[in-house]
mmCIF file of C-alpha atoms in Angstrom:
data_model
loop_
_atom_site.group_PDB
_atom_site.id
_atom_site.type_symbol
_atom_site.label_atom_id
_atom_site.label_comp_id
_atom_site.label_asym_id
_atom_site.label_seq_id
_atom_site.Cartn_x
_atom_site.Cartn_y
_atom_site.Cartn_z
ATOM 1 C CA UNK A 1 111.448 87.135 129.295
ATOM 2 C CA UNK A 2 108.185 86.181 128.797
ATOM 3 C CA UNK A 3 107.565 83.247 126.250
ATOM 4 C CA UNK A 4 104.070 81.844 125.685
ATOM 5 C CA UNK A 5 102.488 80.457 123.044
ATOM 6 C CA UNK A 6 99.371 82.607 122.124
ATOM 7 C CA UNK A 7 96.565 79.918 123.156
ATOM 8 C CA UNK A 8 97.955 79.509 126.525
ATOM 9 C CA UNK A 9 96.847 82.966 127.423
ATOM 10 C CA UNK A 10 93.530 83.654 128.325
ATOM 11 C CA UNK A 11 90.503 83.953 125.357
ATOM 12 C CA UNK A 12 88.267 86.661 127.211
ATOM 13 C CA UNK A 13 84.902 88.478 126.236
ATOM 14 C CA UNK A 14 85.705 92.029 126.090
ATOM 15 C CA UNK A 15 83.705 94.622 127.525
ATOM 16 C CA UNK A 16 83.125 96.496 124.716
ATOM 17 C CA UNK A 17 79.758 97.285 123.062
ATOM 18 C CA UNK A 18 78.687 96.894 119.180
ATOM 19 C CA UNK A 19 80.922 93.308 118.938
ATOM 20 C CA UNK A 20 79.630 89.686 117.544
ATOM 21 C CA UNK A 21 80.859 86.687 118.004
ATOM 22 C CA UNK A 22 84.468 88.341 119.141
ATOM 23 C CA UNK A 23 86.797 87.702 121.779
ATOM 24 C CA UNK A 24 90.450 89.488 122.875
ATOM 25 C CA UNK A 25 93.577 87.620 124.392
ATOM 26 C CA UNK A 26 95.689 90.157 125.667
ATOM 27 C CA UNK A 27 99.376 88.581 124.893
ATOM 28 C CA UNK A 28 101.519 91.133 126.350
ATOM 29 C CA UNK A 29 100.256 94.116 128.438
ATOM 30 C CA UNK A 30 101.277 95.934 131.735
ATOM 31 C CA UNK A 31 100.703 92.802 133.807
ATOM 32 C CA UNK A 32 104.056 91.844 132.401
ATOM 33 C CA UNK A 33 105.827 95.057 132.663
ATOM 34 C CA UNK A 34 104.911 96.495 128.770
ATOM 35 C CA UNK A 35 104.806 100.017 129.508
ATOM 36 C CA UNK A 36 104.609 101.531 126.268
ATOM 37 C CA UNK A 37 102.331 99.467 124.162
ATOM 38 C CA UNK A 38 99.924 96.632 124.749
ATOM 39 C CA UNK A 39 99.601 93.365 122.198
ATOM 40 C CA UNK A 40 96.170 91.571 121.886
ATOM 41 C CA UNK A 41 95.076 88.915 119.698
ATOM 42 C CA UNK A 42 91.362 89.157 118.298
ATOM 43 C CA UNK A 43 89.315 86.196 117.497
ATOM 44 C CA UNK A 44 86.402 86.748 115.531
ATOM 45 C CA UNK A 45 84.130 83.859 114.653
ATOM 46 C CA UNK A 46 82.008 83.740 110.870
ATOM 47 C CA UNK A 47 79.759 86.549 111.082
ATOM 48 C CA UNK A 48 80.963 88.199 113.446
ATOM 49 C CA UNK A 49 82.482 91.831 113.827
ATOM 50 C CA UNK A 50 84.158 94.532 115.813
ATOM 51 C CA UNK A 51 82.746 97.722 116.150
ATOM 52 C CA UNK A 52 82.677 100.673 113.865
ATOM 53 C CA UNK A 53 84.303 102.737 115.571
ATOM 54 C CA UNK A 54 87.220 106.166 116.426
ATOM 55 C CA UNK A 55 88.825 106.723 119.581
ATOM 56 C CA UNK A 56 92.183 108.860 120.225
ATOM 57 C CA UNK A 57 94.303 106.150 119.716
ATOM 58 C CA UNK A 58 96.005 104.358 117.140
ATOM 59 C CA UNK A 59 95.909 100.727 116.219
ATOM 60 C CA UNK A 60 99.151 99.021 114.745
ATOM 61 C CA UNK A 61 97.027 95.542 113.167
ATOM 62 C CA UNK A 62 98.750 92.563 111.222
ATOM 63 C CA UNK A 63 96.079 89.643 109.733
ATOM 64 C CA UNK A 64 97.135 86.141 110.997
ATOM 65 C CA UNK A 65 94.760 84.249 109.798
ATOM 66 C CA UNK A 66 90.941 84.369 108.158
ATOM 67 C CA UNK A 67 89.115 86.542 105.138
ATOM 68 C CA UNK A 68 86.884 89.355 105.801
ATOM 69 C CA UNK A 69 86.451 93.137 105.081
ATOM 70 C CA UNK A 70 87.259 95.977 106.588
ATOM 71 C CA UNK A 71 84.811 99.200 106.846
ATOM 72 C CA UNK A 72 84.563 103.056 107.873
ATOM 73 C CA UNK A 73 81.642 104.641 107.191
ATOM 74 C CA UNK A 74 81.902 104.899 103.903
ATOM 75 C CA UNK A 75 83.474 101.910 102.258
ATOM 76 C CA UNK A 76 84.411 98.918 102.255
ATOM 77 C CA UNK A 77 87.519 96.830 101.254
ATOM 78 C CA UNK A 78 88.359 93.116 101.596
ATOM 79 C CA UNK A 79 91.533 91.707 103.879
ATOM 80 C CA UNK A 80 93.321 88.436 104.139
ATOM 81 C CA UNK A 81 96.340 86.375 105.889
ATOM 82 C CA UNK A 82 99.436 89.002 105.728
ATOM 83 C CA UNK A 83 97.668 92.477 105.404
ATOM 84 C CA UNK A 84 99.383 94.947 107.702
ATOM 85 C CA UNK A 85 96.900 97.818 109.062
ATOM 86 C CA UNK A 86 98.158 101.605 110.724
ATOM 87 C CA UNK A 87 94.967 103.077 111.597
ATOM 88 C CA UNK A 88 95.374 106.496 113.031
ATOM 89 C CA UNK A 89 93.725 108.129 115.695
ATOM 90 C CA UNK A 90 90.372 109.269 115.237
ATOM 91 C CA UNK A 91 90.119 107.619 111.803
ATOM 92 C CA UNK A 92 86.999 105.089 111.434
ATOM 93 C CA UNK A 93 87.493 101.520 111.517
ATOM 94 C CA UNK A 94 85.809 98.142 111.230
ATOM 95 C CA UNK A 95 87.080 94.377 110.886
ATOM 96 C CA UNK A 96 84.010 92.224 109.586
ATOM 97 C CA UNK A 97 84.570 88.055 109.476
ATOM 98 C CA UNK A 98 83.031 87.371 106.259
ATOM 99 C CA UNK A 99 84.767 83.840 105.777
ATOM 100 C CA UNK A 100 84.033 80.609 107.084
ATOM 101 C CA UNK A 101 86.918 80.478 109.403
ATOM 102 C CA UNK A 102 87.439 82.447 112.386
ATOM 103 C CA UNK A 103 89.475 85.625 111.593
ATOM 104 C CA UNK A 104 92.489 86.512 113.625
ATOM 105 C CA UNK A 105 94.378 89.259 113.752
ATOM 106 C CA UNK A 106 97.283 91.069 116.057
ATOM 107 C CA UNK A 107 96.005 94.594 117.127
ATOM 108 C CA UNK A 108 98.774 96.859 119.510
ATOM 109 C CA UNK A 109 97.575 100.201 121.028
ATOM 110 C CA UNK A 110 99.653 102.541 122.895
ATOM 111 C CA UNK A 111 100.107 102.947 126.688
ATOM 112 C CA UNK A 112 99.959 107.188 127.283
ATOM 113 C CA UNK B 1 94.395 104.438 107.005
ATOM 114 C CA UNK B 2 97.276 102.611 105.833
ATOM 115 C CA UNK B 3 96.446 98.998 104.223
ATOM 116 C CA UNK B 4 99.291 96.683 102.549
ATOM 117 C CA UNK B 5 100.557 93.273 102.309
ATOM 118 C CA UNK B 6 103.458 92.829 104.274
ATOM 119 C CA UNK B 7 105.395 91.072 100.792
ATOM 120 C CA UNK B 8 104.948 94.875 99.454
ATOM 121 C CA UNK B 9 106.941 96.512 101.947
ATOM 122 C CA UNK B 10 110.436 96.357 101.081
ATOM 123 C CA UNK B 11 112.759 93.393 102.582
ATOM 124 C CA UNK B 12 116.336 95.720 103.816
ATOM 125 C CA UNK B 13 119.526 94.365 104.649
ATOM 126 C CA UNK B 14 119.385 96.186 108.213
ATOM 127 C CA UNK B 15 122.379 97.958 109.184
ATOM 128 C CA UNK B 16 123.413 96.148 112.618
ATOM 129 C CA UNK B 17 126.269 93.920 113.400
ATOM 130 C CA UNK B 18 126.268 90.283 114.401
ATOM 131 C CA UNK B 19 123.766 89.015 112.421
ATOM 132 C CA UNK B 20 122.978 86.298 109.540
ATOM 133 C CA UNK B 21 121.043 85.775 106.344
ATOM 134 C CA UNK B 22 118.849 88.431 108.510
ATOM 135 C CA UNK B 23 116.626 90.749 106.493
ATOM 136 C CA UNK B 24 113.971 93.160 107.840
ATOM 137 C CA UNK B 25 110.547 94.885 106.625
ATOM 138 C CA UNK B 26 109.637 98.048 108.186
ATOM 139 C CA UNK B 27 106.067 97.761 108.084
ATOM 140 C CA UNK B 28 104.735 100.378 110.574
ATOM 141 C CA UNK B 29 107.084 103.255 111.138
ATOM 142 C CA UNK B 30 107.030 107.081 111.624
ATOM 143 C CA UNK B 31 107.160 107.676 107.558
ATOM 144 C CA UNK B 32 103.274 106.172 108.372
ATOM 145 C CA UNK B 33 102.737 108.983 110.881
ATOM 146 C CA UNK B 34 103.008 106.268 113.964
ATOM 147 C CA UNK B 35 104.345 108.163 116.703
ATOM 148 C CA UNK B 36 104.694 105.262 119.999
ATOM 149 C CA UNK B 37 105.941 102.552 118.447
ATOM 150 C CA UNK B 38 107.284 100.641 115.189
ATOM 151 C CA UNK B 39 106.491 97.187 113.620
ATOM 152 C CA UNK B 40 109.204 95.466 111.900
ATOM 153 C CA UNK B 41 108.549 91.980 110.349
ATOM 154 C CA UNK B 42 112.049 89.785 110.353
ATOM 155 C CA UNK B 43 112.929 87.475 108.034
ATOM 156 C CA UNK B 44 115.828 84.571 108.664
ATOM 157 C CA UNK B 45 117.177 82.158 106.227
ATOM 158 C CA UNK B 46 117.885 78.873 107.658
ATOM 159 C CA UNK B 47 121.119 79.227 109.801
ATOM 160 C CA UNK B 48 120.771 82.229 110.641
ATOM 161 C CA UNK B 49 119.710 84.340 112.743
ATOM 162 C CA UNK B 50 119.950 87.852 115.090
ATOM 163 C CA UNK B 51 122.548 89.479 117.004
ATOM 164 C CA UNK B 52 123.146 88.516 120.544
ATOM 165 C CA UNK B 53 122.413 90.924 121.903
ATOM 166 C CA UNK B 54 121.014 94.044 125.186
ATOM 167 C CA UNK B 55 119.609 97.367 124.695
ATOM 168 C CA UNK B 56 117.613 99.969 126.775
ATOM 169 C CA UNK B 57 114.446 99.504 125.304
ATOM 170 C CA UNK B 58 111.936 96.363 125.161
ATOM 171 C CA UNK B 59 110.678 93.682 122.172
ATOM 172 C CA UNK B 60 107.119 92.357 121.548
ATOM 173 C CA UNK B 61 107.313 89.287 119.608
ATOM 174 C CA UNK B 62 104.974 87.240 117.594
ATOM 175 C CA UNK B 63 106.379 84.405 115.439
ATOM 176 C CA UNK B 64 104.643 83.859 112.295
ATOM 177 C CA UNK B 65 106.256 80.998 110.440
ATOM 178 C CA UNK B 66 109.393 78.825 111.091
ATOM 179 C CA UNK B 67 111.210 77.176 113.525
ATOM 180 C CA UNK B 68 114.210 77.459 115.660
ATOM 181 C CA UNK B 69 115.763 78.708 119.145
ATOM 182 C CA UNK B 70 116.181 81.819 121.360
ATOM 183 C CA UNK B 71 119.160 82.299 123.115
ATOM 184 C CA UNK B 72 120.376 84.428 126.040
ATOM 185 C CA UNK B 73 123.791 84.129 127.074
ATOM 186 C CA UNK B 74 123.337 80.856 129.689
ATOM 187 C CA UNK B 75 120.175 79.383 128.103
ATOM 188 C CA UNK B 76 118.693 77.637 124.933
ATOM 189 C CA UNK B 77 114.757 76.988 124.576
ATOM 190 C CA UNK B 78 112.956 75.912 121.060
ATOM 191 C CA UNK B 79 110.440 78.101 119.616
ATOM 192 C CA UNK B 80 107.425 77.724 116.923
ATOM 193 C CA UNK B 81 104.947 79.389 115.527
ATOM 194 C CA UNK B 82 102.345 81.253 117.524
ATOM 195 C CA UNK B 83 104.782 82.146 120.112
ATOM 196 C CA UNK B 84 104.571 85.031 121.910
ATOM 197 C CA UNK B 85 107.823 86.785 123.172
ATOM 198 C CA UNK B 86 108.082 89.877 126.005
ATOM 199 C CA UNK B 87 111.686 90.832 126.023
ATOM 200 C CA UNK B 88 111.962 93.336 128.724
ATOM 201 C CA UNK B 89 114.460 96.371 128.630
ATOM 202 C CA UNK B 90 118.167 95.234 129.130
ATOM 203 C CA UNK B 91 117.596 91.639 128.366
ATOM 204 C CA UNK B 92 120.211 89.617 126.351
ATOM 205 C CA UNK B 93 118.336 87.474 123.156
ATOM 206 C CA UNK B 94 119.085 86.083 120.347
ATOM 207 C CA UNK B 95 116.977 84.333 117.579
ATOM 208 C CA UNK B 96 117.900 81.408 115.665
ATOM 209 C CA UNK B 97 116.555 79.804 112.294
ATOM 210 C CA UNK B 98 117.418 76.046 113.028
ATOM 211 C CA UNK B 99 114.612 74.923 110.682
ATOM 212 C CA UNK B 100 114.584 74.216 106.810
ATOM 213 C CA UNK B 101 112.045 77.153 106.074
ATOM 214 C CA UNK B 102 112.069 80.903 106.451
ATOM 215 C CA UNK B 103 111.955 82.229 110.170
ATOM 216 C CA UNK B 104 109.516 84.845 110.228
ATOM 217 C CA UNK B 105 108.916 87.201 113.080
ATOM 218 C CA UNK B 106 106.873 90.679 114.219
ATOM 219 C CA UNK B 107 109.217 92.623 116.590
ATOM 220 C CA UNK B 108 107.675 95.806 117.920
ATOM 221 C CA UNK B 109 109.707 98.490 119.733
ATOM 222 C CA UNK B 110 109.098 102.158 121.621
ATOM 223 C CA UNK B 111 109.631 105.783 119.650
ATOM 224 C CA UNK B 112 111.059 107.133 122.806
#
């Protein structure tokens, strides 16, 4: 079993284009054997964002900590500690750090 | 895009043997059109806790509030909040509530 606590793993930049102030730890992934779906942690910072974006995935999302909104392209809607998120594939989706502390939240995508 | 509060989805008595004051909230499942993988939020009164228990198909883990212990069937090792837990595929584990609050947990498993 793997048993970490979620600072000990690494707090990277991702390679991803249209972020601010946002950074990824990936907690469980196919380094340690997780061959169906992947668990990262997302930092963002006040101010900050993650891109609007759709892909052909989904995201399974659960808000640990931090205020902030969340966007498509159309609207906008605020989010806070506890909210639970199923975006589905293809569906529009941003996560925007409107608070003063940094916003953290669980995001799992699939493995296929 | 589905958007709650995880106090909105329903706390069940989940139908599984072996545990105590155990209680479970469904809050990403294939009623939400999620087709890889389900998250389930646990909740454990103090003194109780989860079967003992091995099955074919891996946990991700992130504890959310609470104290207390996992088990296997040789070993004992605390846990807290902000832990991180990769429970790989035939695996025994067992979790605990040996605190005075409410043990709180996301456990994610496969649709396969």
């Amino acid at each position: 079993m793997k048993h970490v606590h979620y600072t000990d793993v690494e707090l990277e930049v991702p390679n991803e284009e249209g972020t601010k102030y946002l950074k990824v730890r990936w907690l469980i992934s196919k380094k340690d054997g997780a061959e169906n779906f992947a668990m990262r942690l997302f930092e963002i910072q006040p101010g900050g964002y993650s891109p609007l974006h759709q892909h052909d995935w989904e995201h399974e999302v659960f808000l640990l900590e931090g205020k902030g909104v969340r966007r498509d392209k159309n609207s906008e809607k605020s989010i806070k500690q506890g909210d639970v998120f199923f975006i589905p594939s293809m569906e529009w989706h941003q996560f925007v750090n409107t608070g003063k502390e940094t916003l953290k939240f669980l995001c799992l995508i699939p493995y296929k």
